mmCIF file of C-alpha atoms in Angstrom:
data_model
loop_
_atom_site.group_PDB
_atom_site.id
_atom_site.type_symbol
_atom_site.label_atom_id
_atom_site.label_comp_id
_atom_site.label_asym_id
_atom_site.label_seq_id
_atom_site.Cartn_x
_atom_site.Cartn_y
_atom_site.Cartn_z
ATOM 1 C CA UNK A 85 -15.258 13.613 -9.808
ATOM 2 C CA UNK A 86 -18.394 11.808 -8.804
ATOM 3 C CA UNK A 87 -20.057 12.491 -5.522
ATOM 4 C CA UNK A 88 -18.661 10.596 -2.583
ATOM 5 C CA UNK A 89 -20.674 9.433 0.354
ATOM 6 C CA UNK A 90 -19.586 8.716 3.900
ATOM 7 C CA UNK A 91 -18.966 5.139 4.878
ATOM 8 C CA UNK A 92 -18.371 3.534 8.232
ATOM 9 C CA UNK A 93 -14.776 2.763 9.140
ATOM 10 C CA UNK A 94 -13.718 1.548 12.553
ATOM 11 C CA UNK A 95 -10.279 1.675 14.092
ATOM 12 C CA UNK A 96 -10.186 -2.099 13.670
ATOM 13 C CA UNK A 97 -10.867 -1.683 9.935
ATOM 14 C CA UNK A 98 -8.010 0.803 9.643
ATOM 15 C CA UNK A 99 -5.684 -1.460 11.582
ATOM 16 C CA UNK A 100 -6.470 -4.458 9.329
ATOM 17 C CA UNK A 101 -5.784 -2.382 6.229
ATOM 18 C CA UNK A 102 -2.566 -1.000 7.735
ATOM 19 C CA UNK A 103 -1.418 -4.491 8.802
ATOM 20 C CA UNK A 104 -1.888 -5.853 5.261
ATOM 21 C CA UNK A 105 -0.208 -2.810 3.675
ATOM 22 C CA UNK A 106 2.707 -2.989 6.072
ATOM 23 C CA UNK A 107 3.245 -6.702 5.485
ATOM 24 C CA UNK A 108 3.489 -6.028 1.757
ATOM 25 C CA UNK A 109 5.902 -3.105 2.184
ATOM 26 C CA UNK A 110 8.050 -5.104 4.586
ATOM 27 C CA UNK A 111 8.651 -7.721 1.904
ATOM 28 C CA UNK A 112 10.392 -5.212 -0.379
ATOM 29 C CA UNK A 113 12.097 -2.997 2.206
ATOM 30 C CA UNK A 114 15.375 -4.893 1.679
ATOM 31 C CA UNK A 115 15.478 -3.529 -1.886
ATOM 32 C CA UNK A 116 15.597 0.016 -0.522
ATOM 33 C CA UNK A 117 18.013 -0.764 2.272
ATOM 34 C CA UNK A 118 20.380 -2.508 -0.160
ATOM 35 C CA UNK A 119 20.644 0.685 -2.220
ATOM 36 C CA UNK A 120 20.404 3.259 0.596
ATOM 37 C CA UNK A 121 21.589 1.572 3.786
ATOM 38 C CA UNK A 122 22.018 4.863 5.635
ATOM 39 C CA UNK A 123 18.502 6.185 4.984
ATOM 40 C CA UNK A 124 16.145 5.047 7.762
ATOM 41 C CA UNK A 125 12.983 6.778 6.499
ATOM 42 C CA UNK A 126 11.197 3.822 4.850
ATOM 43 C CA UNK A 127 11.979 1.560 7.811
ATOM 44 C CA UNK A 128 10.686 4.250 10.177
ATOM 45 C CA UNK A 129 7.459 4.415 8.195
ATOM 46 C CA UNK A 130 7.043 0.658 8.322
ATOM 47 C CA UNK A 131 7.794 0.601 12.057
ATOM 48 C CA UNK A 132 5.239 3.352 12.654
ATOM 49 C CA UNK A 133 2.654 1.538 10.520
ATOM 50 C CA UNK A 134 3.246 -1.724 12.461
ATOM 51 C CA UNK A 135 2.829 0.170 15.728
ATOM 52 C CA UNK A 136 -0.516 1.546 14.544
ATOM 53 C CA UNK A 137 -1.638 -1.817 13.178
ATOM 54 C CA UNK A 138 -0.889 -3.437 16.556
ATOM 55 C CA UNK A 139 -2.965 -0.936 18.532
ATOM 56 C CA UNK A 140 -0.975 2.297 18.618
ATOM 57 C CA UNK A 141 -2.474 5.707 18.076
ATOM 58 C CA UNK A 142 -2.932 7.322 14.662
ATOM 59 C CA UNK A 143 -0.604 10.224 15.271
ATOM 60 C CA UNK A 144 1.067 13.039 13.394
ATOM 61 C CA UNK A 145 4.339 11.073 13.781
ATOM 62 C CA UNK A 146 2.769 8.302 11.697
ATOM 63 C CA UNK A 147 1.811 10.812 8.989
ATOM 64 C CA UNK A 148 5.271 12.396 9.167
ATOM 65 C CA UNK A 149 6.918 8.995 8.707
ATOM 66 C CA UNK A 150 4.787 8.376 5.613
ATOM 67 C CA UNK A 151 5.980 11.675 4.139
ATOM 68 C CA UNK A 152 9.550 10.829 5.086
ATOM 69 C CA UNK A 153 9.402 7.561 3.183
ATOM 70 C CA UNK A 154 7.877 9.413 0.252
ATOM 71 C CA UNK A 155 10.782 11.870 0.256
ATOM 72 C CA UNK A 156 13.156 8.920 0.354
ATOM 73 C CA UNK A 157 11.780 7.859 -3.033
ATOM 74 C CA UNK A 158 13.291 11.008 -4.460
ATOM 75 C CA UNK A 159 16.739 10.426 -2.964
ATOM 76 C CA UNK A 160 17.584 7.157 -4.694
ATOM 77 C CA UNK A 161 18.598 6.476 -8.275
ATOM 78 C CA UNK A 162 17.271 2.945 -8.372
ATOM 79 C CA UNK A 163 13.637 2.566 -9.543
ATOM 80 C CA UNK A 164 13.465 -0.640 -7.472
ATOM 81 C CA UNK A 165 14.496 1.181 -4.294
ATOM 82 C CA UNK A 166 12.127 4.037 -5.098
ATOM 83 C CA UNK A 167 9.154 1.653 -5.434
ATOM 84 C CA UNK A 168 10.096 -0.040 -2.157
ATOM 85 C CA UNK A 169 10.122 3.371 -0.441
ATOM 86 C CA UNK A 170 6.756 4.183 -2.059
ATOM 87 C CA UNK A 171 5.392 0.932 -0.618
ATOM 88 C CA UNK A 172 6.590 1.964 2.864
ATOM 89 C CA UNK A 173 5.032 5.403 2.474
ATOM 90 C CA UNK A 174 1.744 3.844 1.375
ATOM 91 C CA UNK A 175 1.813 1.448 4.330
ATOM 92 C CA UNK A 176 2.076 4.304 6.814
ATOM 93 C CA UNK A 177 -0.513 6.267 4.833
ATOM 94 C CA UNK A 178 -2.986 3.373 4.977
ATOM 95 C CA UNK A 179 -3.904 4.428 8.505
ATOM 96 C CA UNK A 180 -5.327 7.611 6.989
ATOM 97 C CA UNK A 181 -7.880 5.971 4.724
ATOM 98 C CA UNK A 182 -10.734 8.482 4.413
ATOM 99 C CA UNK A 183 -14.306 7.403 5.117
ATOM 100 C CA UNK A 184 -15.453 8.791 1.765
ATOM 101 C CA UNK A 185 -16.428 6.214 -0.812
ATOM 102 C CA UNK A 186 -14.277 7.543 -3.610
ATOM 103 C CA UNK A 187 -12.245 5.350 -5.940
ATOM 104 C CA UNK A 188 -8.991 7.155 -5.111
ATOM 105 C CA UNK A 189 -9.211 5.791 -1.575
ATOM 106 C CA UNK A 190 -8.567 2.288 -2.937
ATOM 107 C CA UNK A 191 -4.921 3.446 -3.242
ATOM 108 C CA UNK A 192 -4.807 3.682 0.581
ATOM 109 C CA UNK A 193 -6.021 0.103 0.837
ATOM 110 C CA UNK A 194 -4.017 -1.573 -1.960
ATOM 111 C CA UNK A 195 -1.341 0.972 -2.863
ATOM 112 C CA UNK A 196 1.374 -0.582 -0.751
ATOM 113 C CA UNK A 197 0.768 -3.988 -2.325
ATOM 114 C CA UNK A 198 0.785 -2.542 -5.859
ATOM 115 C CA UNK A 199 4.015 -0.645 -5.164
ATOM 116 C CA UNK A 200 5.620 -3.750 -3.657
ATOM 117 C CA UNK A 201 4.572 -5.745 -6.724
ATOM 118 C CA UNK A 202 6.109 -3.133 -8.983
ATOM 119 C CA UNK A 203 9.361 -3.248 -6.994
ATOM 120 C CA UNK A 204 9.477 -7.033 -7.373
ATOM 121 C CA UNK A 205 8.773 -6.710 -11.064
ATOM 122 C CA UNK A 206 11.534 -4.121 -11.541
ATOM 123 C CA UNK A 207 13.931 -6.300 -9.538
ATOM 124 C CA UNK A 208 13.212 -9.047 -12.083
ATOM 125 C CA UNK A 209 14.378 -6.796 -14.936
ATOM 126 C CA UNK A 210 10.897 -5.387 -15.526
ATOM 127 C CA UNK A 211 9.425 -8.672 -16.721
ATOM 128 C CA UNK A 212 5.680 -8.259 -17.156
ATOM 129 C CA UNK A 213 3.694 -10.756 -15.150
ATOM 130 C CA UNK A 214 6.100 -10.890 -12.232
ATOM 131 C CA UNK A 215 4.101 -8.172 -10.452
ATOM 132 C CA UNK A 216 0.830 -10.027 -10.919
ATOM 133 C CA UNK A 217 2.472 -13.248 -9.753
ATOM 134 C CA UNK A 218 3.637 -11.477 -6.573
ATOM 135 C CA UNK A 219 0.137 -10.202 -5.933
ATOM 136 C CA UNK A 220 -1.396 -13.593 -6.662
ATOM 137 C CA UNK A 221 0.911 -15.129 -4.070
ATOM 138 C CA UNK A 222 -0.309 -12.545 -1.562
ATOM 139 C CA UNK A 223 -3.987 -13.227 -2.192
ATOM 140 C CA UNK A 224 -4.461 -16.118 0.246
ATOM 141 C CA UNK A 225 -3.053 -13.889 3.002
ATOM 142 C CA UNK A 226 -5.327 -10.907 2.375
ATOM 143 C CA UNK A 227 -7.652 -10.898 5.373
ATOM 144 C CA UNK A 228 -11.383 -11.005 4.733
ATOM 145 C CA UNK A 229 -11.614 -7.817 6.799
ATOM 146 C CA UNK A 230 -9.488 -6.003 4.216
ATOM 147 C CA UNK A 231 -11.676 -7.297 1.374
ATOM 148 C CA UNK A 232 -14.738 -6.138 3.318
ATOM 149 C CA UNK A 233 -13.308 -2.626 3.618
ATOM 150 C CA UNK A 234 -12.304 -2.631 -0.063
ATOM 151 C CA UNK A 235 -15.840 -3.511 -1.155
ATOM 152 C CA UNK A 236 -17.201 -0.420 0.568
ATOM 153 C CA UNK A 237 -15.406 1.689 -2.011
ATOM 154 C CA UNK A 238 -15.868 2.022 -5.750
ATOM 155 C CA UNK A 239 -13.397 0.101 -7.933
ATOM 156 C CA UNK A 240 -9.856 1.416 -8.287
ATOM 157 C CA UNK A 241 -9.479 4.420 -10.588
ATOM 158 C CA UNK A 242 -7.874 4.389 -14.012
ATOM 159 C CA UNK A 243 -4.438 5.758 -14.727
ATOM 160 C CA UNK A 244 -1.314 5.424 -12.638
ATOM 161 C CA UNK A 245 0.839 3.637 -15.209
ATOM 162 C CA UNK A 246 2.085 0.181 -14.376
ATOM 163 C CA UNK A 247 1.433 0.624 -10.654
ATOM 164 C CA UNK A 248 -2.149 1.511 -11.519
ATOM 165 C CA UNK A 249 -2.475 -1.636 -13.611
ATOM 166 C CA UNK A 250 -1.213 -3.736 -10.715
ATOM 167 C CA UNK A 251 -3.577 -1.931 -8.323
ATOM 168 C CA UNK A 252 -6.562 -2.626 -10.585
ATOM 169 C CA UNK A 253 -5.516 -6.279 -10.996
ATOM 170 C CA UNK A 254 -5.468 -6.801 -7.235
ATOM 171 C CA UNK A 255 -8.684 -4.819 -6.781
ATOM 172 C CA UNK A 256 -10.561 -6.909 -9.355
ATOM 173 C CA UNK A 257 -9.333 -10.235 -8.001
ATOM 174 C CA UNK A 258 -10.178 -9.344 -4.406
ATOM 175 C CA UNK A 259 -13.646 -8.029 -5.299
ATOM 176 C CA UNK A 260 -14.389 -11.286 -7.144
ATOM 177 C CA UNK A 261 -13.359 -13.353 -4.138
ATOM 178 C CA UNK A 262 -16.227 -15.464 -2.768
#
C-alpha cells in the first residue's frame, strides 16, 4: 500500500458524491424490489443517502443503513438483485468517503455507479458492453463537483472482477473529461 496523504473534503463535496451515487443506485433499485419485495433495506439505504445528500447529518443511522443494504445482498438468489443492493449500500457509504488520497477511496465515489452498471448488464443476460453503455449514458449527468473530488484521488485500483472493470472504465472517462 502506498502512502496516503490527507486531502480537503467539504460537506458539500460529500453531498455531491452521495447525490450522484444515490441517483445511480435508485435506477436499479427496482431490480432488487422485484425479487425481494418484502426487504426494505436497500430502499432504506437509498432514502438515508438522499437525506444526507439534501443536507441531513452524516449519522450512525446512515452507516447502519449501508450495512443493512449490504446484508441484503446476501439474502437474495438473483445476482441482479444482489448488485442492485450493493449499489444501494455503496450509495449510503459514499457519505463516508475518507479524506485520504488512496485509490481504494475511488470505490466510495464511483462504486454505486459501477454496481448499478453491473446490475444492468446482468439484467441484459450478462452481455458485455451493456454496463459501459449504462455508464456512458450517465456521464453527461455526472456533476463537475464529483469529477473534481475524483481527481483528488489516485486512479481506481486494480482487481474487483467485472465491477472493478466498470469502475476503472468510469474513472478513466471522467478523469479525461475536459
